[in-house]
């Protein structure tokens, strides 16, 4: 499904690696939560200006066209607050593009302290202020399939794993 709302960029969730859903453009300002090196490099190669971030302390409000998170929010105990921070960092019409694993798909609660179900993620995005929210549940049946989707964090999980891919628009 493709939707155009409040942004001039079509909103379409693509299967596979998160890069295809982000669909970076020349000159676009993108913040990548957790600083995924492969994702950062690919977006940069497409001509986007990238800030890999592990903290919002260096981020101004209304600064980015896109904020992206490739399962990285699960690494932070305050992960639930990152949806609000992403909203604040986005320009009006900006997109938050994120993969959120179902809590039972994460390998361990001690290594990945933040995890919820699809309903919990949805409610957090709504509470943060996002007006348009699209999602699709994706799955991997093996570690190889997880790696092909860019979900290296899930390699040691019990399979199948489920990941919720979101696009939320400010």
PDB file of C-alpha atoms in Angstrom:
ATOM      1  CA  UNK A   1       0.000   0.000   0.000  1.00  0.00           C
ATOM      2  CA  UNK A   2       1.309   3.449  -0.872  1.00  0.00           C
ATOM      3  CA  UNK A   3      -0.038   6.554   0.857  1.00  0.00           C
ATOM      4  CA  UNK A   4       0.810  10.201   0.280  1.00  0.00           C
ATOM      5  CA  UNK A   5      -0.060  12.392   3.236  1.00  0.00           C
ATOM      6  CA  UNK A   6       1.639  15.503   4.643  1.00  0.00           C
ATOM      7  CA  UNK A   7       4.838  14.610   2.836  1.00  0.00           C
ATOM      8  CA  UNK A   8       5.786  14.690  -0.810  1.00  0.00           C
ATOM      9  CA  UNK A   9       7.411  11.288  -0.493  1.00  0.00           C
ATOM     10  CA  UNK A  10       5.263   8.182  -1.093  1.00  0.00           C
ATOM     11  CA  UNK A  11       4.913   6.106   2.064  1.00  0.00           C
ATOM     12  CA  UNK A  12       5.464   2.482   1.176  1.00  0.00           C
ATOM     13  CA  UNK A  13       6.692  -0.331   3.369  1.00  0.00           C
ATOM     14  CA  UNK A  14       9.094  -2.608   1.537  1.00  0.00           C
ATOM     15  CA  UNK A  15      10.038  -6.130   2.542  1.00  0.00           C
ATOM     16  CA  UNK A  16      13.680  -6.898   3.203  1.00  0.00           C
ATOM     17  CA  UNK A  17      16.244  -4.507   4.587  1.00  0.00           C
ATOM     18  CA  UNK A  18      14.972  -1.237   6.129  1.00  0.00           C
ATOM     19  CA  UNK A  19      16.947   0.763   3.547  1.00  0.00           C
ATOM     20  CA  UNK A  20      14.323   0.064   0.864  1.00  0.00           C
ATOM     21  CA  UNK A  21      11.555   1.482   3.060  1.00  0.00           C
ATOM     22  CA  UNK A  22      13.602   4.565   3.983  1.00  0.00           C
ATOM     23  CA  UNK A  23      14.237   5.202   0.278  1.00  0.00           C
ATOM     24  CA  UNK A  24      16.779   7.984   0.942  1.00  0.00           C
ATOM     25  CA  UNK A  25      16.951  10.942  -1.432  1.00  0.00           C
ATOM     26  CA  UNK A  26      19.725  13.331  -2.414  1.00  0.00           C
ATOM     27  CA  UNK A  27      19.998  16.099   0.215  1.00  0.00           C
ATOM     28  CA  UNK A  28      17.568  14.500   2.669  1.00  0.00           C
ATOM     29  CA  UNK A  29      18.583  14.843   6.334  1.00  0.00           C
ATOM     30  CA  UNK A  30      18.395  11.460   8.071  1.00  0.00           C
ATOM     31  CA  UNK A  31      19.153  10.491  11.654  1.00  0.00           C
ATOM     32  CA  UNK A  32      19.829   6.807  12.227  1.00  0.00           C
ATOM     33  CA  UNK A  33      19.252   5.725  15.828  1.00  0.00           C
ATOM     34  CA  UNK A  34      21.994   3.425  17.047  1.00  0.00           C
ATOM     35  CA  UNK A  35      24.231   4.356  14.139  1.00  0.00           C
ATOM     36  CA  UNK A  36      23.913   1.159  12.056  1.00  0.00           C
ATOM     37  CA  UNK A  37      27.080   1.317   9.926  1.00  0.00           C
ATOM     38  CA  UNK A  38      25.722  -0.527   6.859  1.00  0.00           C
ATOM     39  CA  UNK A  39      22.485   1.497   6.846  1.00  0.00           C
ATOM     40  CA  UNK A  40      24.392   4.755   7.398  1.00  0.00           C
ATOM     41  CA  UNK A  41      26.751   3.981   4.518  1.00  0.00           C
ATOM     42  CA  UNK A  42      23.963   3.048   2.090  1.00  0.00           C
ATOM     43  CA  UNK A  43      21.904   6.172   2.898  1.00  0.00           C
ATOM     44  CA  UNK A  44      25.009   8.334   2.581  1.00  0.00           C
ATOM     45  CA  UNK A  45      25.850   6.752  -0.791  1.00  0.00           C
ATOM     46  CA  UNK A  46      22.358   7.781  -1.956  1.00  0.00           C
ATOM     47  CA  UNK A  47      23.264  11.414  -1.245  1.00  0.00           C
ATOM     48  CA  UNK A  48      21.487  11.870   2.083  1.00  0.00           C
ATOM     49  CA  UNK A  49      23.106  13.800   4.936  1.00  0.00           C
ATOM     50  CA  UNK A  50      23.350  11.308   7.806  1.00  0.00           C
ATOM     51  CA  UNK A  51      23.692  11.666  11.571  1.00  0.00           C
ATOM     52  CA  UNK A  52      24.267   8.303  13.266  1.00  0.00           C
ATOM     53  CA  UNK A  53      22.980   8.879  16.807  1.00  0.00           C
ATOM     54  CA  UNK A  54      23.115   6.967  20.063  1.00  0.00           C
ATOM     55  CA  UNK A  55      21.794   9.969  21.994  1.00  0.00           C
ATOM     56  CA  UNK A  56      19.359  12.761  21.287  1.00  0.00           C
ATOM     57  CA  UNK A  57      21.491  15.237  23.245  1.00  0.00           C
ATOM     58  CA  UNK A  58      23.085  16.572  20.050  1.00  0.00           C
ATOM     59  CA  UNK A  59      19.791  16.795  18.128  1.00  0.00           C
ATOM     60  CA  UNK A  60      17.743  19.952  17.622  1.00  0.00           C
ATOM     61  CA  UNK A  61      13.972  19.955  17.258  1.00  0.00           C
ATOM     62  CA  UNK A  62      12.538  19.957  13.718  1.00  0.00           C
ATOM     63  CA  UNK A  63      15.936  19.098  12.218  1.00  0.00           C
ATOM     64  CA  UNK A  64      15.407  15.909  10.193  1.00  0.00           C
ATOM     65  CA  UNK A  65      13.369  14.713   7.228  1.00  0.00           C
ATOM     66  CA  UNK A  66      13.640  11.109   8.399  1.00  0.00           C
ATOM     67  CA  UNK A  67      14.549   9.376  11.641  1.00  0.00           C
ATOM     68  CA  UNK A  68      15.275   5.664  11.204  1.00  0.00           C
ATOM     69  CA  UNK A  69      15.816   2.790  13.614  1.00  0.00           C
ATOM     70  CA  UNK A  70      16.848  -0.693  12.541  1.00  0.00           C
ATOM     71  CA  UNK A  71      15.951  -2.633  15.736  1.00  0.00           C
ATOM     72  CA  UNK A  72      18.388  -0.383  17.610  1.00  0.00           C
ATOM     73  CA  UNK A  73      15.819   1.082  20.028  1.00  0.00           C
ATOM     74  CA  UNK A  74      15.605  -2.311  21.750  1.00  0.00           C
ATOM     75  CA  UNK A  75      19.142  -1.804  23.077  1.00  0.00           C
ATOM     76  CA  UNK A  76      18.112   1.152  25.261  1.00  0.00           C
ATOM     77  CA  UNK A  77      16.357   0.783  28.621  1.00  0.00           C
ATOM     78  CA  UNK A  78      14.580   4.073  27.823  1.00  0.00           C
ATOM     79  CA  UNK A  79      13.590   2.810  24.357  1.00  0.00           C
ATOM     80  CA  UNK A  80       9.945   3.689  24.904  1.00  0.00           C
ATOM     81  CA  UNK A  81      10.915   7.370  25.091  1.00  0.00           C
ATOM     82  CA  UNK A  82      12.723   7.321  21.741  1.00  0.00           C
ATOM     83  CA  UNK A  83       9.462   7.592  19.797  1.00  0.00           C
ATOM     84  CA  UNK A  84       8.823  10.977  21.454  1.00  0.00           C
ATOM     85  CA  UNK A  85      12.401  12.078  20.788  1.00  0.00           C
ATOM     86  CA  UNK A  86      12.106  10.985  17.150  1.00  0.00           C
ATOM     87  CA  UNK A  87       8.902  13.005  16.794  1.00  0.00           C
ATOM     88  CA  UNK A  88      10.576  16.118  18.208  1.00  0.00           C
ATOM     89  CA  UNK A  89      13.618  15.716  15.918  1.00  0.00           C
ATOM     90  CA  UNK A  90      11.479  15.539  12.759  1.00  0.00           C
ATOM     91  CA  UNK A  91      10.433  18.458  10.588  1.00  0.00           C
ATOM     92  CA  UNK A  92       6.688  18.772   9.899  1.00  0.00           C
ATOM     93  CA  UNK A  93       5.844  16.043   7.389  1.00  0.00           C
ATOM     94  CA  UNK A  94       8.970  14.082   8.390  1.00  0.00           C
ATOM     95  CA  UNK A  95       8.944  10.299   8.721  1.00  0.00           C
ATOM     96  CA  UNK A  96       9.961   7.944  11.505  1.00  0.00           C
ATOM     97  CA  UNK A  97      10.867   4.635   9.824  1.00  0.00           C
ATOM     98  CA  UNK A  98      11.508   1.877  12.333  1.00  0.00           C
ATOM     99  CA  UNK A  99      11.709  -1.854  12.829  1.00  0.00           C
ATOM    100  CA  UNK A 100      10.393  -2.978  16.217  1.00  0.00           C
ATOM    101  CA  UNK A 101      10.697  -6.669  17.066  1.00  0.00           C
ATOM    102  CA  UNK A 102       7.933  -8.382  18.956  1.00  0.00           C
ATOM    103  CA  UNK A 103       9.187  -8.756  22.542  1.00  0.00           C
ATOM    104  CA  UNK A 104       9.188 -12.575  22.316  1.00  0.00           C
ATOM    105  CA  UNK A 105      11.372 -12.396  19.168  1.00  0.00           C
ATOM    106  CA  UNK A 106      14.227 -10.641  20.997  1.00  0.00           C
ATOM    107  CA  UNK A 107      17.044 -12.979  22.072  1.00  0.00           C
ATOM    108  CA  UNK A 108      17.253 -11.845  25.720  1.00  0.00           C
ATOM    109  CA  UNK A 109      15.680  -9.211  27.943  1.00  0.00           C
ATOM    110  CA  UNK A 110      19.032  -8.472  29.570  1.00  0.00           C
ATOM    111  CA  UNK A 111      20.685  -7.608  26.233  1.00  0.00           C
ATOM    112  CA  UNK A 112      17.554  -5.978  24.762  1.00  0.00           C
ATOM    113  CA  UNK A 113      15.746  -4.231  27.647  1.00  0.00           C
ATOM    114  CA  UNK A 114      13.004  -2.596  25.558  1.00  0.00           C
ATOM    115  CA  UNK A 115      10.402  -4.698  23.796  1.00  0.00           C
ATOM    116  CA  UNK A 116       6.632  -4.653  23.354  1.00  0.00           C
ATOM    117  CA  UNK A 117       3.945  -6.069  21.107  1.00  0.00           C
ATOM    118  CA  UNK A 118       2.616  -4.406  17.978  1.00  0.00           C
ATOM    119  CA  UNK A 119      -0.241  -2.829  19.980  1.00  0.00           C
ATOM    120  CA  UNK A 120       2.235  -1.270  22.430  1.00  0.00           C
ATOM    121  CA  UNK A 121       4.382   0.210  19.670  1.00  0.00           C
ATOM    122  CA  UNK A 122       1.294   1.561  17.913  1.00  0.00           C
ATOM    123  CA  UNK A 123       0.078   3.259  21.108  1.00  0.00           C
ATOM    124  CA  UNK A 124       3.522   4.812  21.732  1.00  0.00           C
ATOM    125  CA  UNK A 125       3.601   6.288  18.225  1.00  0.00           C
ATOM    126  CA  UNK A 126       0.090   7.719  18.617  1.00  0.00           C
ATOM    127  CA  UNK A 127       0.918   9.129  22.063  1.00  0.00           C
ATOM    128  CA  UNK A 128       4.069  10.784  20.656  1.00  0.00           C
ATOM    129  CA  UNK A 129       1.869  12.735  18.217  1.00  0.00           C
ATOM    130  CA  UNK A 130       2.329  10.936  14.901  1.00  0.00           C
ATOM    131  CA  UNK A 131      -0.751  11.434  12.732  1.00  0.00           C
ATOM    132  CA  UNK A 132      -0.272   8.903   9.943  1.00  0.00           C
ATOM    133  CA  UNK A 133       0.994   5.475  10.929  1.00  0.00           C
ATOM    134  CA  UNK A 134       1.536   2.573   8.565  1.00  0.00           C
ATOM    135  CA  UNK A 135       2.840  -0.824   9.612  1.00  0.00           C
ATOM    136  CA  UNK A 136       3.486  -4.288   8.342  1.00  0.00           C
ATOM    137  CA  UNK A 137       4.475  -7.394  10.240  1.00  0.00           C
ATOM    138  CA  UNK A 138       7.459  -9.131   8.704  1.00  0.00           C
ATOM    139  CA  UNK A 139       9.003 -12.422   9.718  1.00  0.00           C
ATOM    140  CA  UNK A 140      12.109 -14.515   9.303  1.00  0.00           C
ATOM    141  CA  UNK A 141      12.151 -18.288   9.607  1.00  0.00           C
ATOM    142  CA  UNK A 142      15.923 -18.690   9.959  1.00  0.00           C
ATOM    143  CA  UNK A 143      19.052 -16.775  11.010  1.00  0.00           C
ATOM    144  CA  UNK A 144      20.021 -16.443   7.324  1.00  0.00           C
ATOM    145  CA  UNK A 145      16.695 -14.804   6.491  1.00  0.00           C
ATOM    146  CA  UNK A 146      17.072 -12.487   9.507  1.00  0.00           C
ATOM    147  CA  UNK A 147      20.510 -11.351   8.290  1.00  0.00           C
ATOM    148  CA  UNK A 148      19.157 -10.731   4.780  1.00  0.00           C
ATOM    149  CA  UNK A 149      16.524  -8.451   6.356  1.00  0.00           C
ATOM    150  CA  UNK A 150      19.228  -6.583   8.280  1.00  0.00           C
ATOM    151  CA  UNK A 151      18.145  -8.041  11.627  1.00  0.00           C
ATOM    152  CA  UNK A 152      21.523  -9.310  12.816  1.00  0.00           C
ATOM    153  CA  UNK A 153      20.378  -8.628  16.392  1.00  0.00           C
ATOM    154  CA  UNK A 154      17.922 -11.525  16.053  1.00  0.00           C
ATOM    155  CA  UNK A 155      20.381 -14.196  14.844  1.00  0.00           C
ATOM    156  CA  UNK A 156      20.437 -15.959  18.236  1.00  0.00           C
ATOM    157  CA  UNK A 157      16.634 -15.776  18.655  1.00  0.00           C
ATOM    158  CA  UNK A 158      14.177 -18.645  18.588  1.00  0.00           C
ATOM    159  CA  UNK A 159      12.625 -18.855  15.106  1.00  0.00           C
ATOM    160  CA  UNK A 160      10.400 -17.749  13.532  1.00  0.00           C
ATOM    161  CA  UNK A 161      10.851 -14.095  14.577  1.00  0.00           C
ATOM    162  CA  UNK A 162       8.409 -11.252  13.975  1.00  0.00           C
ATOM    163  CA  UNK A 163       9.358  -7.642  13.305  1.00  0.00           C
ATOM    164  CA  UNK A 164       6.903  -4.762  12.968  1.00  0.00           C
ATOM    165  CA  UNK A 165       7.992  -2.207  10.367  1.00  0.00           C
ATOM    166  CA  UNK A 166       6.478   1.236  10.889  1.00  0.00           C
ATOM    167  CA  UNK A 167       6.364   4.483   8.970  1.00  0.00           C
ATOM    168  CA  UNK A 168       4.940   7.264  11.121  1.00  0.00           C
ATOM    169  CA  UNK A 169       4.527  10.817   9.814  1.00  0.00           C
ATOM    170  CA  UNK A 170       4.727  13.984  11.886  1.00  0.00           C
TER     171      UNK A 170
END
